[in-house]
Coordinates of N, CA and C in Angstrom, one line a residue:
F157 N 6.2 -27.4 27.1 CA 6.1 -28.7 27.8 C 7.1 -28.6 28.9
K158 N 6.6 -28.5 30.1 CA 7.5 -28.3 31.3 C 7.1 -29.2 32.4
E159 N 8.1 -29.6 33.2 CA 7.7 -30.3 34.4 C 7.2 -29.4 35.5
S160 N 6.8 -29.9 36.6 CA 6.2 -29.1 37.6 C 7.0 -27.9 38.2
G161 N 8.4 -28.0 38.1 CA 9.2 -27.0 38.6 C 9.4 -25.9 37.6
G162 N 8.9 -25.9 36.4 CA 9.0 -24.9 35.4 C 10.2 -25.0 34.5
K163 N 11.0 -26.0 34.7 CA 12.2 -26.2 33.9 C 11.8 -27.2 32.8
P164 N 12.3 -27.0 31.6 CA 12.0 -27.9 30.5 C 12.7 -29.3 30.7
F165 N 12.0 -30.4 30.3 CA 12.6 -31.7 30.4 C 13.9 -31.7 29.5
Q166 N 14.9 -32.4 30.0 CA 16.2 -32.5 29.3 C 16.2 -33.8 28.5
L167 N 15.4 -34.8 28.9 CA 15.4 -36.1 28.3 C 14.1 -36.9 28.8
I168 N 13.6 -37.7 27.9 CA 12.5 -38.6 28.3 C 12.9 -40.0 28.0
L169 N 12.9 -40.8 29.0 CA 13.3 -42.3 28.9 C 12.0 -43.0 29.0
S170 N 11.6 -43.8 28.0 CA 10.3 -44.5 28.1 C 10.4 -45.9 27.7
D171 N 9.6 -46.7 28.3 CA 9.3 -48.1 27.8 C 8.4 -48.0 26.6
I172 N 8.2 -49.1 25.9 CA 7.2 -49.1 24.8 C 5.9 -49.7 25.3
E173 N 6.0 -50.8 26.1 CA 4.9 -51.5 26.6 C 4.5 -50.9 28.0
M174 N 3.4 -50.1 27.9 CA 2.9 -49.5 29.1 C 1.3 -49.5 29.1
P175 N 0.7 -49.4 30.3 CA -0.8 -49.4 30.3 C -1.3 -48.1 29.8
N176 N -2.5 -48.1 29.2 CA -3.2 -46.9 28.8 C -2.6 -46.3 27.5
M177 N -1.3 -46.1 27.4 CA -0.7 -45.5 26.2 C 0.6 -46.1 26.0
N178 N 0.9 -46.7 24.8 CA 2.2 -47.3 24.6 C 3.2 -46.2 24.3
G179 N 4.5 -46.6 24.3 CA 5.6 -45.7 24.1 C 5.5 -45.0 22.7
F180 N 5.1 -45.7 21.7 CA 4.9 -45.0 20.4 C 4.0 -43.9 20.4
E181 N 2.8 -44.1 21.1 CA 1.8 -43.1 21.2 C 2.3 -41.9 22.1
L182 N 3.1 -42.2 23.1 CA 3.7 -41.2 24.0 C 4.6 -40.3 23.1
A183 N 5.5 -40.9 22.4 CA 6.5 -40.2 21.6 C 5.8 -39.3 20.6
R184 N 4.7 -39.8 19.9 CA 4.0 -39.0 19.0 C 3.3 -37.8 19.7
S185 N 2.8 -38.0 20.8 CA 2.1 -37.0 21.6 C 3.1 -35.9 22.1
V186 N 4.2 -36.3 22.6 CA 5.2 -35.4 23.0 C 5.7 -34.5 21.9
K187 N 5.9 -35.1 20.7 CA 6.4 -34.3 19.6 C 5.4 -33.3 19.0
Q188 N 4.1 -33.5 19.3 CA 3.1 -32.6 18.9 C 3.0 -31.4 19.8
L189 N 3.5 -31.4 21.0 CA 3.4 -30.3 22.0 C 4.4 -29.2 21.6
P190 N 4.1 -28.0 21.9 CA 5.0 -26.9 21.7 C 6.4 -27.1 22.4
G191 N 7.4 -27.2 21.7 CA 8.7 -27.5 22.3 C 9.1 -28.9 22.4
G192 N 8.1 -29.8 22.2 CA 8.3 -31.2 22.4 C 9.3 -31.8 21.4
E193 N 9.4 -31.2 20.2 CA 10.3 -31.7 19.2 C 11.8 -31.5 19.6
K194 N 12.0 -30.7 20.6 CA 13.4 -30.4 21.1 C 13.8 -31.4 22.2
I195 N 12.9 -32.1 22.7 CA 13.2 -33.0 23.8 C 13.7 -34.4 23.3
P196 N 14.9 -34.7 23.6 CA 15.4 -36.1 23.1 C 14.6 -37.2 23.9
M197 N 14.2 -38.2 23.1 CA 13.5 -39.3 23.7 C 14.2 -40.6 23.4
V198 N 14.3 -41.4 24.4 CA 15.0 -42.7 24.3 C 14.0 -43.8 24.7
A199 N 13.9 -44.8 23.9 CA 13.0 -45.9 24.2 C 13.9 -47.0 24.7
L200 N 13.4 -47.7 25.8 CA 14.1 -48.8 26.4 C 13.2 -49.9 26.6
T201 N 13.3 -51.0 25.8 CA 12.3 -52.0 25.7 C 12.8 -53.4 25.3
T202 N 11.9 -54.3 25.5 CA 12.2 -55.7 25.1 C 11.7 -56.0 23.7
R203 N 10.9 -55.0 23.1 CA 10.4 -55.1 21.8 C 11.5 -54.6 20.8
F204 N 12.3 -55.5 20.3 CA 13.5 -55.1 19.6 C 13.6 -55.8 18.2
K205 N 12.5 -56.0 17.6 CA 12.5 -56.4 16.2 C 12.7 -55.2 15.3
Q206 N 13.1 -55.4 14.1 CA 13.4 -54.3 13.2 C 12.1 -53.4 13.0
R207 N 11.0 -54.0 12.9 CA 9.8 -53.2 12.7 C 9.4 -52.4 13.9
D208 N 9.8 -52.9 15.1 CA 9.6 -52.1 16.3 C 10.5 -50.9 16.4
I209 N 11.8 -51.2 16.0 CA 12.8 -50.1 16.0 C 12.4 -49.0 15.0
D210 N 12.0 -49.4 13.8 CA 11.5 -48.5 12.8 C 10.4 -47.6 13.2
E211 N 9.4 -48.3 13.9 CA 8.2 -47.6 14.4 C 8.6 -46.6 15.4
G212 N 9.5 -47.0 16.3 CA 10.0 -46.1 17.4 C 10.7 -44.9 16.9
L213 N 11.6 -45.1 15.9 CA 12.3 -44.0 15.3 C 11.4 -43.0 14.6
N214 N 10.4 -43.6 13.9 CA 9.4 -42.8 13.1 C 8.5 -42.0 14.1
A215 N 8.3 -42.6 15.3 CA 7.4 -41.9 16.2 C 8.1 -40.8 16.9
G216 N 9.4 -40.7 16.9 CA 10.1 -39.6 17.5 C 11.2 -39.9 18.4
F217 N 11.4 -41.2 18.7 CA 12.5 -41.6 19.6 C 13.9 -41.3 18.9
K218 N 14.8 -40.7 19.6 CA 16.2 -40.5 19.1 C 17.0 -41.8 19.1
C219 N 16.8 -42.6 20.1 CA 17.5 -43.9 20.3 C 16.4 -44.9 20.7
Y220 N 16.6 -46.1 20.2 CA 15.7 -47.2 20.5 C 16.6 -48.3 21.0
L221 N 16.6 -48.5 22.4 CA 17.6 -49.4 23.0 C 16.9 -50.6 23.6
E222 N 17.6 -51.7 23.6 CA 17.1 -53.0 24.1 C 17.3 -53.0 25.6
K223 N 16.2 -53.3 26.3 CA 16.2 -53.4 27.8 C 17.2 -54.5 28.2
L224 N 17.7 -54.4 29.4 CA 18.6 -55.4 30.0 C 20.0 -55.3 29.4
N225 N 20.4 -54.1 28.9 CA 21.7 -53.9 28.4 C 22.2 -52.5 29.0
P226 N 22.5 -52.5 30.3 CA 22.8 -51.3 30.9 C 24.1 -50.6 30.4
D227 N 25.0 -51.3 29.8 CA 26.2 -50.6 29.3 C 25.9 -49.8 28.1
V228 N 25.0 -50.3 27.2 CA 24.6 -49.5 26.0 C 23.8 -48.3 26.5
L229 N 22.9 -48.5 27.4 CA 22.1 -47.4 27.9 C 23.0 -46.2 28.5
L230 N 23.9 -46.6 29.3 CA 24.7 -45.6 29.9 C 25.6 -44.8 28.9
S231 N 26.1 -45.6 27.9 CA 26.9 -44.9 26.8 C 26.1 -44.0 26.0
K232 N 24.8 -44.4 25.7 CA 23.9 -43.5 24.9 C 23.5 -42.3 25.6
L233 N 23.3 -42.4 26.9 CA 22.9 -41.2 27.7 C 24.0 -40.2 27.9
Q234 N 25.2 -40.7 27.8 CA 26.4 -39.8 27.9 C 26.5 -38.9 26.7

């Protein structure tokens, strides 16, 4: 699973609510690709109920962060 330049992705930052495929589906799809399980994935979303967090972590996100909280995002990315 590589970007167009041939280098592996170092991180995937995704929203949960997207057209065509939601973030849970994206995470599950990435984790099924060869090498996809090695790519850290971070969800950044307004869907922040415990059931959403649980689904996100089970889908393959390493972190599930609430949107509109840039300080937490920056600390997790470091």
